Amino acid sequence: MVNVTETMDAPRAPGRPRSIRADEAILEAALDLLAEGSSIETLSIEAIATRAGVGKATIYRRWSGKEALLQDALRRLKPPPPPPPGRSVREDLIALVGNTGHNPDPRMRQIMPCLMPTISRSPEQYRLYQELVEPRRRMIREVLRRGIDLGELRADLDVELTLSLLTAPLLIQRLLRAQPDLDERDLPARVVDAVIAGIAAR
């Protein structure tokens, strides 16, 4: 491991931009430690600093503490999904639902199950989780409301309940592998089609 303490802990002149290299190393170290099994409670600033090859002072110059650091790390791990293509309500829902519980970074699958107990106990972690998933939820709401406006979906549709019906199966399947016989490759389309069958305009 390349130790970057000397270059990143050196005194800086006022106004000098902070090292992007340090930010990257620290955030990646936090995510790696979580993926390897460290819990939120046991993960320490000292362990993150050691893995990143920096001094603890480098971290405290950037974040007020572990909570703020982990919030930025998790935001980095789960960016907002890309906008749906906009060609049809069904196609857009499949694209957005398919993103539920999915992340190209393999650490996400390892980290999220470990975060669930913390989310249920910590109001701060719960708010962070809601913040991370809200962009996808907002896009799904917009697609559902567009379907109502176009007359494709029922005018009395409960948007929030429908959102849960669409996203919960994928989330549970991808995080817990709850039903091993389900093929995740076509699961988004199957879930969307099953829900649309119940919410389509008559």
mmCIF file of C-alpha atoms in Angstrom:
data_model
loop_
_atom_site.group_PDB
_atom_site.id
_atom_site.type_symbol
_atom_site.label_atom_id
_atom_site.label_comp_id
_atom_site.label_asym_id
_atom_site.label_seq_id
_atom_site.Cartn_x
_atom_site.Cartn_y
_atom_site.Cartn_z
ATOM 1 C CA MET A 1 0.000 0.000 0.000
ATOM 2 C CA VAL A 2 1.334 3.426 -0.861
ATOM 3 C CA ASN A 3 1.470 5.582 2.243
ATOM 4 C CA VAL A 4 0.237 9.032 1.403
ATOM 5 C CA THR A 5 0.510 10.463 4.897
ATOM 6 C CA GLU A 6 3.535 12.619 4.196
ATOM 7 C CA THR A 7 2.037 14.357 1.194
ATOM 8 C CA MET A 8 -1.454 14.671 2.627
ATOM 9 C CA ASP A 9 -0.645 15.613 6.215
ATOM 10 C CA ALA A 10 1.885 18.300 5.306
ATOM 11 C CA PRO A 11 0.917 21.827 6.439
ATOM 12 C CA ARG A 12 -1.133 23.650 3.855
ATOM 13 C CA ALA A 13 -1.201 27.316 3.071
ATOM 14 C CA PRO A 14 -4.556 29.020 3.707
ATOM 15 C CA GLY A 15 -6.910 28.537 0.791
ATOM 16 C CA ARG A 16 -4.957 25.682 -0.737
ATOM 17 C CA PRO A 17 -7.360 23.041 -2.142
ATOM 18 C CA ARG A 18 -7.488 19.857 -0.127
ATOM 19 C CA SER A 19 -6.058 16.748 -1.702
ATOM 20 C CA ILE A 20 -8.544 14.857 -3.862
ATOM 21 C CA ARG A 21 -6.202 11.899 -3.551
ATOM 22 C CA ALA A 22 -6.723 11.915 0.209
ATOM 23 C CA ASP A 23 -10.511 12.076 -0.127
ATOM 24 C CA GLU A 24 -10.515 9.128 -2.498
ATOM 25 C CA ALA A 25 -8.251 7.031 -0.294
ATOM 26 C CA ILE A 26 -10.289 7.710 2.851
ATOM 27 C CA LEU A 27 -13.703 7.036 1.306
ATOM 28 C CA GLU A 28 -12.490 3.878 -0.399
ATOM 29 C CA ALA A 29 -10.910 2.651 2.832
ATOM 30 C CA ALA A 30 -14.179 3.114 4.731
ATOM 31 C CA LEU A 31 -16.141 1.217 2.087
ATOM 32 C CA ASP A 32 -13.583 -1.588 1.908
ATOM 33 C CA LEU A 33 -13.664 -2.087 5.677
ATOM 34 C CA LEU A 34 -17.471 -2.197 5.711
ATOM 35 C CA ALA A 35 -17.479 -4.685 2.826
ATOM 36 C CA GLU A 36 -15.016 -6.876 4.711
ATOM 37 C CA GLY A 37 -17.363 -7.158 7.674
ATOM 38 C CA SER A 38 -16.765 -4.180 9.936
ATOM 39 C CA SER A 39 -19.988 -2.885 11.430
ATOM 40 C CA ILE A 40 -20.863 0.781 11.725
ATOM 41 C CA GLU A 41 -20.407 0.529 15.482
ATOM 42 C CA THR A 42 -16.961 -1.119 15.418
ATOM 43 C CA LEU A 43 -15.492 0.793 12.482
ATOM 44 C CA SER A 44 -13.089 3.407 13.808
ATOM 45 C CA ILE A 45 -11.454 6.508 12.400
ATOM 46 C CA GLU A 46 -8.115 4.959 13.312
ATOM 47 C CA ALA A 47 -8.840 1.849 11.230
ATOM 48 C CA ILE A 48 -9.945 3.966 8.273
ATOM 49 C CA ALA A 49 -6.837 6.127 8.546
ATOM 50 C CA THR A 50 -4.573 3.077 8.685
ATOM 51 C CA ARG A 51 -6.206 1.472 5.638
ATOM 52 C CA ALA A 52 -6.076 4.753 3.685
ATOM 53 C CA GLY A 53 -2.453 5.412 4.631
ATOM 54 C CA VAL A 54 -3.200 8.782 6.182
ATOM 55 C CA GLY A 55 -3.114 10.288 9.648
ATOM 56 C CA LYS A 56 -6.266 10.721 11.697
ATOM 57 C CA ALA A 57 -5.769 14.479 11.495
ATOM 58 C CA THR A 58 -6.221 14.267 7.727
ATOM 59 C CA ILE A 59 -9.665 12.753 8.227
ATOM 60 C CA TYR A 60 -10.726 15.220 10.919
ATOM 61 C CA ARG A 61 -9.748 18.128 8.669
ATOM 62 C CA ARG A 62 -12.304 16.860 6.164
ATOM 63 C CA TRP A 63 -15.099 15.371 8.276
ATOM 64 C CA SER A 64 -16.444 16.197 11.725
ATOM 65 C CA GLY A 65 -16.440 12.515 12.665
ATOM 66 C CA LYS A 66 -17.199 8.959 11.598
ATOM 67 C CA GLU A 67 -20.887 9.618 10.946
ATOM 68 C CA ALA A 68 -20.216 12.399 8.434
ATOM 69 C CA LEU A 69 -17.480 10.371 6.752
ATOM 70 C CA LEU A 70 -19.692 7.302 6.344
ATOM 71 C CA GLN A 71 -22.528 9.392 4.947
ATOM 72 C CA ASP A 72 -20.258 10.654 2.167
ATOM 73 C CA ALA A 73 -18.859 7.162 1.579
ATOM 74 C CA LEU A 74 -22.327 5.632 1.186
ATOM 75 C CA ARG A 75 -23.484 8.443 -1.097
ATOM 76 C CA ARG A 76 -20.466 7.669 -3.255
ATOM 77 C CA LEU A 77 -21.378 3.979 -3.309
ATOM 78 C CA LYS A 78 -25.006 4.542 -4.328
ATOM 79 C CA PRO A 79 -25.346 7.421 -6.807
ATOM 80 C CA PRO A 80 -28.786 8.388 -8.175
ATOM 81 C CA PRO A 81 -30.006 6.144 -11.027
ATOM 82 C CA PRO A 82 -29.935 7.441 -14.605
ATOM 83 C CA PRO A 83 -33.209 8.924 -15.875
ATOM 84 C CA PRO A 84 -35.461 6.363 -17.606
ATOM 85 C CA PRO A 85 -35.649 6.432 -21.421
ATOM 86 C CA GLY A 86 -39.120 7.982 -21.474
ATOM 87 C CA ARG A 87 -40.520 5.872 -24.304
ATOM 88 C CA SER A 88 -43.324 4.160 -22.368
ATOM 89 C CA VAL A 89 -44.612 3.821 -18.823
ATOM 90 C CA ARG A 90 -43.879 0.089 -18.783
ATOM 91 C CA GLU A 91 -40.351 0.472 -20.163
ATOM 92 C CA ASP A 92 -39.529 3.269 -17.732
ATOM 93 C CA LEU A 93 -40.806 1.276 -14.760
ATOM 94 C CA ILE A 94 -38.762 -1.761 -15.780
ATOM 95 C CA ALA A 95 -35.639 0.393 -16.053
ATOM 96 C CA LEU A 96 -36.169 1.988 -12.642
ATOM 97 C CA VAL A 97 -37.323 -1.155 -10.860
ATOM 98 C CA GLY A 98 -34.358 -3.008 -12.337
ATOM 99 C CA ASN A 99 -32.093 -0.545 -10.566
ATOM 100 C CA THR A 100 -33.578 -1.421 -7.151
ATOM 101 C CA GLY A 101 -31.015 -3.153 -4.962
ATOM 102 C CA HIS A 102 -28.560 -3.148 -7.860
ATOM 103 C CA ASN A 103 -25.198 -1.433 -7.924
ATOM 104 C CA PRO A 104 -22.227 -1.999 -10.226
ATOM 105 C CA ASP A 105 -19.941 -1.841 -7.193
ATOM 106 C CA PRO A 106 -19.924 -5.375 -5.704
ATOM 107 C CA ARG A 107 -19.313 -3.956 -2.240
ATOM 108 C CA MET A 108 -22.895 -2.700 -2.137
ATOM 109 C CA ARG A 109 -24.302 -6.230 -1.852
ATOM 110 C CA GLN A 110 -21.937 -6.923 1.050
ATOM 111 C CA ILE A 111 -22.470 -3.626 2.865
ATOM 112 C CA MET A 112 -26.241 -3.111 2.716
ATOM 113 C CA PRO A 113 -27.262 -6.192 4.774
ATOM 114 C CA CYS A 114 -24.828 -5.050 7.473
ATOM 115 C CA LEU A 115 -26.380 -1.579 7.479
ATOM 116 C CA MET A 116 -29.960 -2.764 7.979
ATOM 117 C CA PRO A 117 -29.703 -3.213 11.788
ATOM 118 C CA THR A 118 -28.055 0.199 12.083
ATOM 119 C CA ILE A 119 -30.741 1.830 9.947
ATOM 120 C CA SER A 120 -33.446 0.474 12.245
ATOM 121 C CA ARG A 121 -31.672 1.756 15.377
ATOM 122 C CA SER A 122 -30.186 5.056 14.243
ATOM 123 C CA PRO A 123 -32.349 7.992 13.114
ATOM 124 C CA GLU A 124 -29.307 9.439 11.331
ATOM 125 C CA GLN A 125 -28.659 6.256 9.353
ATOM 126 C CA TYR A 126 -32.366 5.931 8.611
ATOM 127 C CA ARG A 127 -32.414 9.462 7.191
ATOM 128 C CA LEU A 128 -29.320 8.693 5.131
ATOM 129 C CA TYR A 129 -30.912 5.544 3.711
ATOM 130 C CA GLN A 130 -34.047 7.487 2.789
ATOM 131 C CA GLU A 131 -31.892 10.128 1.147
ATOM 132 C CA LEU A 132 -30.030 7.509 -0.897
ATOM 133 C CA VAL A 133 -33.166 5.805 -2.246
ATOM 134 C CA GLU A 134 -35.339 8.897 -2.694
ATOM 135 C CA PRO A 135 -34.036 9.834 -6.198
ATOM 136 C CA ARG A 136 -35.195 6.465 -7.566
ATOM 137 C CA ARG A 137 -38.504 6.694 -5.728
ATOM 138 C CA ARG A 138 -39.089 10.180 -7.095
ATOM 139 C CA MET A 139 -38.511 8.984 -10.661
ATOM 140 C CA ILE A 140 -40.911 6.065 -10.185
ATOM 141 C CA ARG A 141 -43.573 8.409 -8.792
ATOM 142 C CA GLU A 142 -43.180 10.652 -11.832
ATOM 143 C CA VAL A 143 -43.608 7.711 -14.209
ATOM 144 C CA LEU A 144 -46.694 6.468 -12.351
ATOM 145 C CA ARG A 145 -48.265 9.933 -12.388
ATOM 146 C CA ARG A 146 -47.493 10.212 -16.082
ATOM 147 C CA GLY A 147 -49.287 6.913 -16.592
ATOM 148 C CA ILE A 148 -52.306 8.302 -14.742
ATOM 149 C CA ASP A 149 -52.274 11.493 -16.830
ATOM 150 C CA LEU A 150 -52.058 9.448 -20.040
ATOM 151 C CA GLY A 151 -55.009 7.309 -18.971
ATOM 152 C CA GLU A 152 -52.921 4.133 -18.904
ATOM 153 C CA LEU A 153 -53.166 3.684 -15.132
ATOM 154 C CA ARG A 154 -56.132 3.967 -12.789
ATOM 155 C CA ALA A 155 -57.043 7.520 -11.801
ATOM 156 C CA ASP A 156 -57.457 6.456 -8.159
ATOM 157 C CA LEU A 157 -54.042 4.775 -8.038
ATOM 158 C CA ASP A 158 -52.283 4.787 -4.651
ATOM 159 C CA VAL A 159 -48.871 5.907 -5.894
ATOM 160 C CA GLU A 160 -46.952 5.220 -2.674
ATOM 161 C CA LEU A 161 -48.364 1.728 -2.269
ATOM 162 C CA THR A 162 -47.674 0.947 -5.914
ATOM 163 C CA LEU A 163 -44.113 2.180 -5.506
ATOM 164 C CA SER A 164 -43.611 -0.295 -2.663
ATOM 165 C CA LEU A 165 -45.174 -3.129 -4.642
ATOM 166 C CA LEU A 166 -42.751 -2.444 -7.486
ATOM 167 C CA THR A 167 -39.520 -2.063 -5.524
ATOM 168 C CA ALA A 168 -39.809 -4.381 -2.512
ATOM 169 C CA PRO A 169 -39.509 -7.705 -4.414
ATOM 170 C CA LEU A 170 -36.283 -6.682 -6.134
ATOM 171 C CA LEU A 171 -34.793 -5.254 -2.960
ATOM 172 C CA ILE A 172 -35.501 -8.381 -0.914
ATOM 173 C CA GLN A 173 -34.326 -10.696 -3.682
ATOM 174 C CA ARG A 174 -31.060 -8.908 -4.327
ATOM 175 C CA LEU A 175 -30.114 -8.244 -0.729
ATOM 176 C CA LEU A 176 -31.218 -11.539 0.814
ATOM 177 C CA ARG A 177 -31.597 -13.902 -2.167
ATOM 178 C CA ALA A 178 -34.926 -14.730 -0.562
ATOM 179 C CA GLN A 179 -36.187 -16.870 -3.443
ATOM 180 C CA PRO A 180 -33.224 -18.681 -5.076
ATOM 181 C CA ASP A 181 -35.348 -20.103 -7.890
ATOM 182 C CA LEU A 182 -36.196 -16.660 -9.288
ATOM 183 C CA ASP A 183 -34.161 -15.471 -12.253
ATOM 184 C CA GLU A 184 -33.067 -11.905 -11.526
ATOM 185 C CA ARG A 185 -32.445 -11.203 -15.210
ATOM 186 C CA ASP A 186 -36.140 -10.994 -16.088
ATOM 187 C CA LEU A 187 -37.486 -10.295 -12.605
ATOM 188 C CA PRO A 188 -37.920 -6.515 -13.108
ATOM 189 C CA ALA A 189 -40.128 -7.047 -16.168
ATOM 190 C CA ARG A 190 -42.147 -9.775 -14.440
ATOM 191 C CA VAL A 191 -42.743 -7.629 -11.357
ATOM 192 C CA VAL A 192 -43.742 -4.602 -13.427
ATOM 193 C CA ASP A 193 -46.111 -6.657 -15.602
ATOM 194 C CA ALA A 194 -47.713 -8.257 -12.547
ATOM 195 C CA VAL A 195 -48.289 -4.892 -10.881
ATOM 196 C CA ILE A 196 -49.506 -3.187 -14.068
ATOM 197 C CA ALA A 197 -52.072 -5.954 -14.473
ATOM 198 C CA GLY A 198 -53.653 -4.728 -11.256
ATOM 199 C CA ILE A 199 -53.285 -0.965 -11.725
ATOM 200 C CA ALA A 200 -54.027 -0.532 -15.437
ATOM 201 C CA ALA A 201 -56.999 1.655 -16.351
ATOM 202 C CA ARG A 202 -60.149 -0.375 -17.043
#
